[in-house]
Coordinates of C-alpha atoms and ligand atoms in Angstrom, one line a residue:
Chain A
M1 CA -0.2 -7.2 -10.3
S2 CA 3.0 -5.6 -9.2
S3 CA 5.3 -7.3 -11.7
L4 CA 7.3 -4.4 -12.9
P5 CA 9.2 -5.7 -15.9
S6 CA 12.9 -5.8 -15.0
T7 CA 15.8 -8.1 -15.1
E8 CA 16.6 -9.5 -11.7
P9 CA 20.2 -9.4 -10.6
T10 CA 21.5 -12.8 -9.9
R11 CA 21.9 -13.5 -6.2
A12 CA 25.5 -13.6 -5.0
A13 CA 26.8 -12.7 -8.5
D14 CA 30.6 -12.8 -8.2
G15 CA 33.0 -13.7 -5.4
A16 CA 30.4 -14.7 -2.9
G17 CA 32.3 -13.9 0.4
V18 CA 31.1 -14.7 3.9
G19 CA 29.5 -11.3 4.3
E20 CA 27.5 -11.7 1.1
L21 CA 26.3 -15.1 2.1
E22 CA 25.0 -13.7 5.3
T23 CA 23.2 -10.9 3.7
T24 CA 21.6 -13.2 1.2
S25 CA 20.3 -15.4 3.9
A26 CA 18.9 -12.4 5.6
V27 CA 16.3 -12.1 2.9
A28 CA 15.4 -15.7 2.4
P29 CA 11.9 -16.3 1.1
P30 CA 9.2 -16.6 3.8
R31 CA 8.9 -20.0 5.5
R32 CA 6.3 -22.6 4.6
V33 CA 2.9 -22.6 6.2
D34 CA 3.2 -23.9 9.8
L35 CA 0.7 -26.8 9.9
W36 CA 1.5 -27.8 13.5
G37 CA 0.9 -24.2 14.7
A38 CA -2.3 -24.1 12.7
G39 CA -3.4 -27.3 14.3
R40 CA -2.7 -26.1 17.8
R41 CA -4.6 -22.9 17.1
A42 CA -7.6 -24.9 15.8
L43 CA -7.7 -27.1 18.9
P44 CA -9.6 -24.9 21.3
P45 CA -12.5 -24.1 19.0
V46 CA -12.8 -27.8 18.0
A47 CA -12.8 -28.8 21.6
I48 CA -15.5 -26.4 22.4
G49 CA -17.5 -27.6 19.4
V50 CA -17.2 -31.3 20.5
A51 CA -18.2 -30.4 24.1
G52 CA -21.2 -28.5 22.8
L53 CA -22.4 -31.5 20.7
V54 CA -22.0 -33.8 23.7
V55 CA -24.1 -31.4 25.9
W56 CA -26.7 -31.1 23.2
E57 CA -27.0 -34.9 22.8
L58 CA -27.2 -35.3 26.6
F59 CA -29.8 -32.5 26.9
V60 CA -32.0 -34.1 24.2
R61 CA -31.8 -37.6 25.7
L62 CA -32.2 -36.7 29.4
N63 CA -35.2 -34.5 28.7
H64 CA -36.7 -36.9 26.3
I65 CA -37.2 -34.2 23.7
P66 CA -39.0 -35.6 20.7
Y67 CA -36.9 -35.5 17.4
Y68 CA -39.4 -33.3 15.6
I69 CA -38.8 -30.5 18.2
L70 CA -35.0 -30.9 18.5
P71 CA -33.1 -33.9 17.2
G72 CA -29.8 -34.8 18.8
P73 CA -26.6 -34.5 16.8
L74 CA -26.3 -38.2 16.4
L75 CA -29.7 -38.3 14.7
V76 CA -28.7 -35.4 12.5
M77 CA -25.6 -37.3 11.5
E78 CA -27.7 -40.3 10.7
A79 CA -30.0 -38.2 8.5
L80 CA -27.0 -36.7 6.8
V81 CA -25.6 -40.1 5.9
K82 CA -29.0 -41.6 5.0
D83 CA -30.1 -38.6 2.8
W84 CA -26.7 -37.9 1.3
G85 CA -28.0 -39.0 -2.0
T86 CA -30.5 -36.1 -2.2
L87 CA -28.7 -33.6 0.0
Y88 CA -25.4 -33.7 -1.9
P89 CA -26.8 -32.7 -5.3
S90 CA -28.7 -29.9 -3.6
L91 CA -25.5 -28.7 -2.0
L92 CA -23.9 -28.6 -5.4
V93 CA -26.8 -26.6 -6.9
T94 CA -26.6 -24.0 -4.1
L95 CA -22.8 -23.8 -4.2
A96 CA -23.0 -23.3 -8.0
I97 CA -25.3 -20.4 -7.6
A98 CA -23.3 -18.9 -4.8
G99 CA -20.0 -19.4 -6.7
A100 CA -21.3 -17.9 -9.9
A101 CA -22.8 -14.9 -7.9
L102 CA -19.4 -14.4 -6.2
L103 CA -17.6 -14.5 -9.5
V104 CA -19.9 -12.0 -11.1
A105 CA -19.8 -9.9 -8.0
T106 CA -16.0 -9.9 -8.2
V107 CA -15.8 -9.0 -11.8
A108 CA -18.6 -6.4 -11.7
G109 CA -17.5 -5.1 -8.3
V110 CA -13.9 -4.5 -9.4
A111 CA -15.0 -3.0 -12.7
I112 CA -17.4 -0.6 -10.9
A113 CA -14.7 0.3 -8.3
I114 CA -12.3 1.1 -11.1
L115 CA -15.0 3.3 -12.7
F116 CA -15.5 5.0 -9.3
A117 CA -11.8 5.6 -9.0
Q118 CA -11.7 7.4 -12.3
S119 CA -13.3 10.5 -10.8
R120 CA -14.8 11.7 -7.6
W121 CA -17.7 12.9 -9.6
I122 CA -18.6 9.5 -10.9
E123 CA -18.1 8.0 -7.5
S124 CA -20.3 10.5 -5.7
S125 CA -23.1 10.3 -8.2
L126 CA -23.2 6.5 -8.4
F127 CA -22.1 5.3 -5.0
P128 CA -25.5 6.1 -3.3
Y129 CA -27.2 3.6 -5.7
A130 CA -24.8 0.9 -4.7
V131 CA -25.7 1.7 -1.1
I132 CA -29.4 1.5 -1.9
L133 CA -29.0 -1.8 -3.5
Q134 CA -27.1 -3.0 -0.5
V135 CA -29.5 -1.8 2.2
T136 CA -32.6 -3.1 0.5
P137 CA -33.4 -6.5 2.1
V138 CA -32.9 -9.2 -0.5
V139 CA -35.8 -11.1 1.0
A140 CA -38.1 -8.3 0.0
I141 CA -37.0 -7.9 -3.6
A142 CA -36.3 -11.6 -4.3
P143 CA -40.0 -12.3 -5.2
L144 CA -40.0 -9.4 -7.7
I145 CA -36.8 -10.6 -9.3
I146 CA -38.2 -14.1 -9.5
I147 CA -41.3 -12.8 -11.2
W148 CA -39.4 -10.6 -13.6
V149 CA -36.7 -13.1 -14.5
K150 CA -38.3 -16.3 -15.8
N151 CA -35.1 -18.3 -15.6
I152 CA -35.1 -19.3 -11.9
P153 CA -31.4 -20.1 -11.5
L154 CA -30.6 -16.7 -13.1
A155 CA -33.0 -15.0 -10.7
L156 CA -31.3 -16.7 -7.8
L157 CA -27.9 -15.6 -9.1
I158 CA -29.1 -12.0 -9.4
C159 CA -30.3 -12.1 -5.8
A160 CA -27.1 -13.6 -4.5
W161 CA -25.1 -11.1 -6.6
I162 CA -27.0 -8.1 -5.1
V163 CA -26.0 -9.2 -1.6
A164 CA -22.4 -10.1 -2.5
F165 CA -21.2 -7.3 -4.6
F166 CA -21.3 -4.3 -2.3
P167 CA -18.4 -5.2 0.0
I168 CA -16.2 -5.7 -3.1
V169 CA -17.2 -2.4 -4.6
S170 CA -16.8 -0.3 -1.4
N171 CA -13.6 -2.0 -0.3
T172 CA -11.9 -1.9 -3.7
T173 CA -12.9 1.7 -4.2
L174 CA -11.5 2.6 -0.9
G175 CA -8.3 0.7 -1.7
L176 CA -7.9 2.3 -5.1
N177 CA -8.2 5.7 -3.5
S178 CA -5.8 5.0 -0.6
A179 CA -2.5 4.9 -2.5
D180 CA 0.2 6.6 -0.6
H181 CA 0.2 10.3 -1.4
N182 CA 3.9 10.7 -1.6
L183 CA 4.1 7.7 -4.0
L184 CA 1.5 9.4 -6.2
N185 CA 3.7 12.5 -6.2
L186 CA 6.7 10.3 -7.1
F187 CA 4.9 8.8 -10.0
Q188 CA 3.9 12.2 -11.1
L189 CA 7.4 13.4 -10.9
Y190 CA 8.6 10.6 -13.1
G191 CA 5.9 11.4 -15.7
A192 CA 3.9 8.3 -15.1
S193 CA 0.9 7.9 -17.3
R194 CA -2.6 7.3 -15.8
R195 CA -2.3 3.7 -16.8
Q196 CA 1.0 3.3 -15.1
V197 CA -0.2 4.9 -12.0
F198 CA -3.2 2.5 -12.1
W199 CA -1.2 -0.7 -12.7
Y200 CA 1.9 -0.1 -10.6
L201 CA 0.4 1.9 -7.7
R202 CA -3.4 2.0 -7.3
L203 CA -4.0 -1.7 -8.1
P204 CA -1.4 -3.1 -5.7
S205 CA -2.5 -0.6 -3.0
A206 CA -6.1 -1.8 -3.4
M207 CA -5.2 -5.5 -3.2
P208 CA -5.5 -6.0 0.6
Y209 CA -8.8 -4.0 0.6
F210 CA -10.2 -6.0 -2.3
L211 CA -9.3 -9.3 -0.6
G212 CA -10.9 -8.2 2.6
G213 CA -14.1 -7.4 0.7
L214 CA -13.9 -10.7 -1.1
R215 CA -13.8 -12.6 2.2
I216 CA -17.0 -10.9 3.3
S217 CA -18.7 -11.3 0.0
G218 CA -18.0 -15.1 -0.1
G219 CA -20.2 -15.7 2.9
L220 CA -22.8 -13.2 1.7
A221 CA -23.1 -14.9 -1.7
L222 CA -24.0 -18.1 0.0
I223 CA -26.5 -16.4 2.3
G224 CA -27.9 -14.6 -0.7
A225 CA -28.3 -17.8 -2.7
V226 CA -30.0 -19.6 0.2
V227 CA -32.4 -16.7 1.0
A228 CA -33.4 -16.5 -2.7
E229 CA -33.9 -20.2 -2.8
F230 CA -36.2 -19.9 0.3
V231 CA -38.2 -17.3 -1.5
A232 CA -38.4 -19.3 -4.7
G233 CA -38.8 -22.6 -2.8
T234 CA -42.6 -22.7 -2.9
G235 CA -42.4 -21.6 -6.6
G236 CA -41.3 -25.0 -7.5
V237 CA -37.5 -25.1 -7.9
Q238 CA -36.8 -28.5 -6.3
S239 CA -33.1 -28.3 -6.2
G240 CA -31.1 -26.2 -3.8
L241 CA -30.3 -26.8 -0.1
A242 CA -32.8 -24.2 1.1
Y243 CA -35.5 -26.2 -0.7
R244 CA -34.4 -29.3 1.2
V245 CA -34.8 -27.4 4.4
L246 CA -38.3 -26.2 3.5
E247 CA -39.3 -29.6 2.3
S248 CA -38.1 -31.3 5.4
G249 CA -40.0 -28.8 7.5
Y250 CA -43.2 -29.5 5.7
T251 CA -42.8 -33.3 6.1
M252 CA -41.6 -33.1 9.7
Q253 CA -38.2 -34.6 8.8
I254 CA -36.5 -32.4 11.3
P255 CA -33.2 -34.3 11.5
R256 CA -32.9 -33.9 7.7
M257 CA -33.6 -30.2 8.0
F258 CA -30.8 -29.9 10.5
A259 CA -28.5 -31.9 8.3
A260 CA -29.2 -29.5 5.4
L261 CA -28.6 -26.5 7.7
F262 CA -25.4 -28.1 8.8
M263 CA -24.2 -28.4 5.2
I264 CA -25.0 -24.8 4.5
T265 CA -23.0 -23.7 7.6
C266 CA -20.1 -25.9 6.7
S267 CA -20.0 -24.6 3.1
G268 CA -19.9 -21.0 4.5
I269 CA -17.0 -21.9 6.7
L270 CA -15.1 -23.5 3.9
I271 CA -15.7 -20.6 1.6
F272 CA -14.4 -18.2 4.3
L273 CA -11.4 -20.4 5.0
G274 CA -10.6 -20.7 1.3
L275 CA -10.8 -17.0 0.7
T276 CA -8.7 -16.4 3.8
A277 CA -6.1 -18.7 2.4
L278 CA -6.2 -17.0 -1.0
S279 CA -5.8 -13.6 0.7
H280 CA -2.8 -14.9 2.7
L281 CA -1.2 -16.4 -0.4
V282 CA -1.5 -13.2 -2.4
L283 CA -0.3 -10.9 0.4
R284 CA 2.2 -13.1 2.1
T285 CA 5.3 -11.4 0.8
W286 CA 4.5 -7.9 1.9
H287 CA 1.3 -7.1 3.7
E288 CA 1.2 -6.8 7.5
S289 CA -2.0 -9.0 7.7
A290 CA -0.2 -12.0 6.2
V291 CA 3.3 -11.6 7.4
R292 CA 4.5 -13.4 10.4
R293 CA 6.3 -11.0 12.8
E294 CA 9.4 -12.1 14.4
G295 CA 9.2 -10.2 17.7
Chain B
M1 CA 19.9 29.1 -12.8
I2 CA 17.7 26.1 -12.1
A3 CA 14.8 27.7 -10.3
R4 CA 13.9 31.1 -9.0
L5 CA 11.3 31.5 -6.3
R6 CA 9.9 35.0 -5.8
Q7 CA 7.7 36.1 -2.9
V8 CA 6.3 32.6 -2.7
D9 CA 3.4 32.0 -0.3
K10 CA 2.0 28.6 0.5
I11 CA -1.3 28.3 2.3
Y12 CA -2.6 24.8 2.8
A13 CA -6.3 23.9 2.4
N14 CA -6.7 23.8 6.1
G15 CA -5.6 27.4 6.4
V16 CA -2.1 26.8 7.7
V17 CA 0.3 29.4 6.3
A18 CA 3.4 27.4 5.6
L19 CA 5.4 30.0 3.6
R20 CA 5.1 33.7 3.4
G21 CA 7.1 35.8 1.0
L22 CA 9.9 33.4 0.4
D23 CA 12.7 34.3 -2.0
L24 CA 15.1 31.7 -3.1
D25 CA 17.4 31.0 -6.0
V26 CA 18.6 27.6 -6.9
G27 CA 21.8 27.9 -9.0
E28 CA 23.2 25.5 -11.5
G29 CA 25.6 23.1 -9.9
E30 CA 25.4 24.3 -6.4
F31 CA 24.8 22.3 -3.2
L32 CA 22.1 24.3 -1.4
S33 CA 20.9 23.4 2.0
L34 CA 17.7 24.6 3.5
L35 CA 18.2 24.9 7.3
G36 CA 15.4 25.7 9.7
P37 CA 13.4 24.5 12.7
S38 CA 10.8 21.8 12.4
G39 CA 7.6 22.8 10.8
C40 CA 9.0 25.9 9.1
G41 CA 8.1 24.8 5.6
K42 CA 11.3 23.2 4.3
S43 CA 9.5 20.2 2.9
T44 CA 7.0 22.5 1.4
V45 CA 9.7 24.5 -0.4
L46 CA 11.2 21.3 -1.8
R47 CA 7.9 20.1 -3.1
L48 CA 7.3 23.4 -4.8
V49 CA 10.7 23.4 -6.4
A50 CA 9.9 19.9 -7.8
G51 CA 6.7 21.2 -9.2
L52 CA 4.5 19.2 -6.8
G53 CA 1.6 21.5 -5.7
E54 CA 0.8 25.0 -6.6
V55 CA 2.0 28.2 -4.9
S56 CA -0.7 30.3 -3.2
G57 CA 1.1 33.5 -4.1
G58 CA 4.2 34.7 -5.8
R59 CA 5.8 32.7 -8.5
I60 CA 8.4 30.1 -9.4
E61 CA 10.4 30.1 -12.6
W62 CA 12.3 27.2 -13.9
A63 CA 15.2 27.3 -16.3
G64 CA 13.9 26.7 -19.8
G65 CA 10.4 27.1 -18.3
N66 CA 8.0 25.3 -20.7
G67 CA 5.2 23.3 -19.2
R68 CA 4.8 22.8 -15.5
T69 CA 8.4 22.5 -14.3
G70 CA 10.3 23.2 -17.5
L71 CA 12.5 20.3 -16.6
P72 CA 12.3 17.2 -18.7
R73 CA 10.9 14.4 -16.7
G74 CA 13.3 12.2 -14.9
D75 CA 15.7 15.1 -14.5
I76 CA 14.6 15.5 -10.9
G77 CA 15.5 13.0 -8.2
F78 CA 13.4 13.4 -5.1
V79 CA 14.1 11.8 -1.7
F80 CA 11.1 12.2 0.5
Q81 CA 11.3 12.7 4.2
E82 CA 9.8 9.2 4.6
P83 CA 11.2 6.3 2.6
T84 CA 8.0 6.2 0.5
L85 CA 8.7 2.7 -0.9
M86 CA 6.2 0.4 -2.5
P87 CA 5.7 -2.3 0.2
W88 CA 4.7 -4.9 -2.4
A89 CA 7.8 -4.6 -4.4
T90 CA 11.4 -5.7 -3.7
V91 CA 14.3 -3.4 -3.2
W92 CA 15.3 -4.1 -6.8
K93 CA 11.9 -3.2 -8.2
N94 CA 11.6 -0.1 -6.0
V95 CA 14.9 1.2 -7.2
Q96 CA 14.0 0.5 -10.8
L97 CA 10.7 2.2 -10.7
P98 CA 11.7 5.5 -12.3
L99 CA 13.4 3.6 -15.2
T100 CA 10.4 1.3 -15.5
L101 CA 8.0 4.2 -15.8
R102 CA 10.2 5.8 -18.5
G103 CA 10.5 2.5 -20.4
V104 CA 14.3 2.3 -20.2
P105 CA 15.6 -0.9 -21.9
L106 CA 16.0 -3.7 -19.4
E107 CA 19.7 -4.1 -19.8
E108 CA 20.5 -0.5 -19.2
A109 CA 18.0 -0.4 -16.4
A110 CA 19.7 -3.4 -14.7
A111 CA 23.1 -1.8 -15.0
R112 CA 21.8 1.5 -13.6
G113 CA 20.0 -0.3 -10.8
R114 CA 23.1 -2.2 -9.8
E115 CA 25.1 1.0 -9.8
A116 CA 22.6 2.8 -7.6
I117 CA 22.2 0.0 -5.2
G118 CA 26.0 -0.2 -5.0
M119 CA 26.3 3.5 -4.2
V120 CA 24.1 3.1 -1.1
G121 CA 25.7 -0.2 -0.1
L122 CA 22.7 -2.4 -0.3
E123 CA 24.2 -5.2 -2.4
G124 CA 22.7 -8.5 -1.4
F125 CA 19.4 -7.0 -0.4
E126 CA 17.9 -6.7 -3.9
H127 CA 15.3 -9.3 -3.2
A128 CA 14.3 -8.1 0.2
Y129 CA 10.9 -6.4 0.7
P130 CA 10.8 -3.0 2.5
R131 CA 9.4 -4.5 5.6
Q132 CA 12.5 -6.7 6.0
L133 CA 14.8 -3.6 6.1
S134 CA 15.7 -1.3 8.9
G135 CA 14.7 2.3 8.8
G136 CA 18.1 3.5 7.6
M137 CA 18.2 0.8 4.9
K138 CA 14.8 1.9 3.6
M139 CA 16.0 5.4 3.4
R140 CA 19.0 4.2 1.4
V141 CA 16.7 2.4 -1.0
S142 CA 14.9 5.7 -1.4
I143 CA 18.1 7.5 -2.1
A144 CA 19.2 4.8 -4.7
R145 CA 15.8 5.3 -6.4
A146 CA 16.5 9.0 -6.7
L147 CA 20.0 8.4 -8.1
V148 CA 19.1 5.8 -10.6
T149 CA 18.1 8.3 -13.3
H150 CA 21.2 10.4 -12.9
P151 CA 19.1 13.4 -12.2
R152 CA 20.3 16.9 -13.0
L153 CA 18.5 18.2 -9.9
L154 CA 18.5 16.2 -6.7
L155 CA 16.0 17.2 -4.0
M156 CA 16.6 15.6 -0.7
D157 CA 14.4 16.0 2.4
E158 CA 16.4 15.1 5.5
P159 CA 17.6 12.0 3.8
F160 CA 20.0 11.0 6.5
A161 CA 18.0 12.0 9.6
S162 CA 17.1 8.4 10.5
L163 CA 20.7 7.1 10.1
D164 CA 23.4 6.5 12.6
E165 CA 26.3 8.8 12.6
I166 CA 28.7 6.4 11.1
T167 CA 26.5 5.7 8.1
R168 CA 25.5 9.3 7.9
F169 CA 29.1 10.5 7.7
K170 CA 29.8 7.9 5.0
L171 CA 26.8 8.9 3.0
D172 CA 27.7 12.6 3.4
N173 CA 31.0 11.8 1.8
D174 CA 29.5 9.6 -0.9
L175 CA 27.1 12.3 -1.7
L176 CA 29.8 14.9 -2.0
V177 CA 31.9 12.6 -4.3
L178 CA 28.8 12.0 -6.5
W179 CA 28.0 15.7 -6.6
A180 CA 31.5 16.6 -7.6
R181 CA 31.6 13.9 -10.2
Q182 CA 28.1 14.2 -11.7
R183 CA 27.9 18.0 -11.6
W184 CA 24.5 17.8 -10.0
T185 CA 22.5 20.5 -8.4
V186 CA 21.4 19.5 -5.0
V187 CA 18.8 21.0 -2.7
F188 CA 19.2 19.4 0.7
V189 CA 16.9 19.9 3.6
T190 CA 18.2 19.5 7.1
H191 CA 17.9 20.8 10.6
S192 CA 21.5 20.0 11.4
V193 CA 23.8 22.9 11.3
Y194 CA 26.9 20.6 11.2
E195 CA 25.6 18.6 8.3
S196 CA 24.6 21.7 6.3
V197 CA 28.0 23.3 6.7
Y198 CA 29.9 20.2 5.8
L199 CA 27.9 19.5 2.6
S200 CA 26.8 22.9 1.2
T201 CA 28.2 25.5 -1.0
R202 CA 25.3 27.7 0.2
I203 CA 22.9 27.6 3.1
A204 CA 19.5 29.2 3.2
V205 CA 18.4 29.8 6.8
M206 CA 14.7 29.8 7.2
T207 CA 12.5 31.4 9.9
A208 CA 10.0 29.6 12.0
R209 CA 6.5 29.2 10.4
P210 CA 5.4 30.9 8.2
G211 CA 8.8 30.3 6.6
R212 CA 10.9 32.6 4.5
A213 CA 14.6 32.8 3.8
A214 CA 16.0 34.8 6.7
S215 CA 19.6 34.8 5.6
E216 CA 22.0 33.1 3.4
V217 CA 25.5 31.8 4.1
T218 CA 27.9 30.9 1.4
I219 CA 30.4 28.3 2.6
E220 CA 33.6 29.2 0.9
A221 CA 35.6 26.1 1.8
P222 CA 37.3 24.3 -1.1
T223 CA 35.5 21.3 -2.6
P224 CA 35.9 18.3 -2.7
R225 CA 35.8 18.1 1.0
D226 CA 36.6 15.1 3.2
E227 CA 36.7 14.1 6.8
S228 CA 39.6 16.5 7.6
F229 CA 37.2 19.4 6.9
R230 CA 35.1 18.3 9.9
T231 CA 37.9 19.0 12.3
S232 CA 39.2 22.1 10.6
P233 CA 39.0 25.6 12.3
L234 CA 37.2 26.9 9.2
Y235 CA 34.5 24.4 9.7
N236 CA 34.1 25.3 13.3
E237 CA 34.0 28.9 12.4
Y238 CA 31.2 28.4 9.9
C239 CA 29.2 26.2 12.3
R240 CA 29.3 28.9 14.9
H241 CA 28.3 31.5 12.3
V242 CA 25.4 29.5 10.9
S243 CA 24.2 28.6 14.4
A244 CA 24.0 32.3 15.3
R245 CA 22.1 33.0 12.1
L246 CA 19.7 30.2 12.8
A247 CA 19.1 31.4 16.4
E248 CA 18.4 34.9 14.9
A249 CA 16.0 33.5 12.3
I250 CA 14.0 31.6 14.9
R251 CA 13.8 34.7 17.2
S252 CA 12.6 37.0 14.4
Ligands
ATP301 N1 -0.6 18.7 3.4 C1 -0.6 19.6 4.3 N2 -1.8 20.1 4.7 C2 -1.9 21.0 5.7 N3 -0.8 21.6 6.3 C3 0.4 21.1 6.0 C4 0.6 20.1 5.0 N4 1.9 19.8 4.8 C5 2.5 20.6 5.7 N5 1.6 21.4 6.4 C6 1.9 22.4 7.4 O1 2.9 23.3 6.9 C7 3.9 23.6 7.8 C8 5.2 23.3 7.2 O2 5.3 21.9 6.9 P1 6.6 21.3 6.3 O3 6.4 19.8 6.2 O4 7.0 22.0 5.1 O5 7.7 21.6 7.5 P2 9.2 21.1 7.6 O6 10.0 22.4 7.7 O7 9.6 20.2 6.5 O8 9.2 20.4 9.0 P3 10.1 19.2 9.5 O9 11.5 19.6 9.7 O10 9.5 18.8 10.8 O11 10.0 18.1 8.5 C9 3.6 22.8 9.0 O12 3.1 23.6 10.0 C10 2.6 21.8 8.6 O13 1.6 21.7 9.6
MG302 MG1 9.9 18.2 6.5

């Protein structure tokens, strides 16, 4: 990304005196991820979650609520373990669609953003259509897409992609256009080519924006995949997690339905955490969002 | 002659009239200071001299004027009022930027980079990121970046404003030494009377906005100058004179 080709000077080249040692240590690389601190930060939400589950279980038991109305968390866990054999393959199917959709959304989103950044004219004439695609409810167009595209997994992928690609396009476009004005002037002054401006200035400037968009899109890709599966569900794709939810509803296996839901939610959380970690990793050396402040 | 500005107006898109009828010559090899109150258009003049942005009226001629600036690229070093560094790149890569963009061979670029970083006293910080530096250090990186190409024309926009007096005096002297050695032309923006008298061969005093050159003072003190000049009667004399001119310019 920002790897300007250059030879690095060796640290403390000749005659490393005391002063030089001090200055070198002043710019030591950032410290490792603080697991203990992360654990401590995770404690309150985890505690609240556990407390919630206990209250839920008690509520269900004390009020003698039948399992087909609201199963307790223990029953859901039981169903999760018992039906793991069918749920887990379904999870993989849904994740594959969401992952593929996110990948295509990233590649296409960045490509479209780069196209938009080429000229205001292109941006202003095409951006509205990206918006239209974004605001049209995917539930409403999913049936059409499933009719048009015979290949069901491909149809699902398209639905998920429609939902996931907009944040990447809009964020990356914003990022590419928000390079520091003075830096642009500087590049101009030194006779930089369009390509150099793009690689050395616009792209690194857009990185935090792109990663922010990616984080949103990750969750949306999963939601898009699940929604599309719901729509397609009765059409006979017996595979994804959404289908398991539907199927369990029809057959009154409510604990299993909750187990499938639970898996969808957990995947969403893991996708979000994974993309957050990625963003942190890429930006850790320089961006405010990823840099730990001392004081 | 490096650049000649005649009756230059600059009106920004939002209607602010920054400059009106500005005449200014930038001569070969001189150390010219632009002195004026905040907001009078000093940065604007500097950007126009660099060929960044169009004039709204009047004209600018550059020596050998072909193309936009008439100056071969890389011949201008520009130190912006803000450090203007790439936050994702280390000090080393920031300083190397002009050379990278021009495709200077790595060995030569490394040597020049080390030289420029040495000039501003940032050895040992090559691998630091801008956020790890103090305001003054960032500014010195920016200066090193401008020096790295050995520019024929050096444009500096209040480069030392954020520095403490000790560093500032040191860099004043370093700059004078470099200027004498490299035969640069320097256009230096400041709102410090003392700094402008110490450094310059000529001072252009600007009026409040809309800015124009109200008067010029040639500092006929021998160069190279050193700290003894700061305490000399001649220096005091010039400071008083320039202060009076500045007060006049602001009133008019
Ligand atoms: N990009 C811009 N758009 C609109 N107005 C601007 C722009 N840049 C500067 N101005 C206006 O032009 C005037 C002159 O600005 P300039 O930055 O040249 O002043 P300056 O003399 O450098 O001031 P200072 O000493 O505070 O840096 C100011 O009134 C400012 O509001
Ligand atoms: Mg200014």
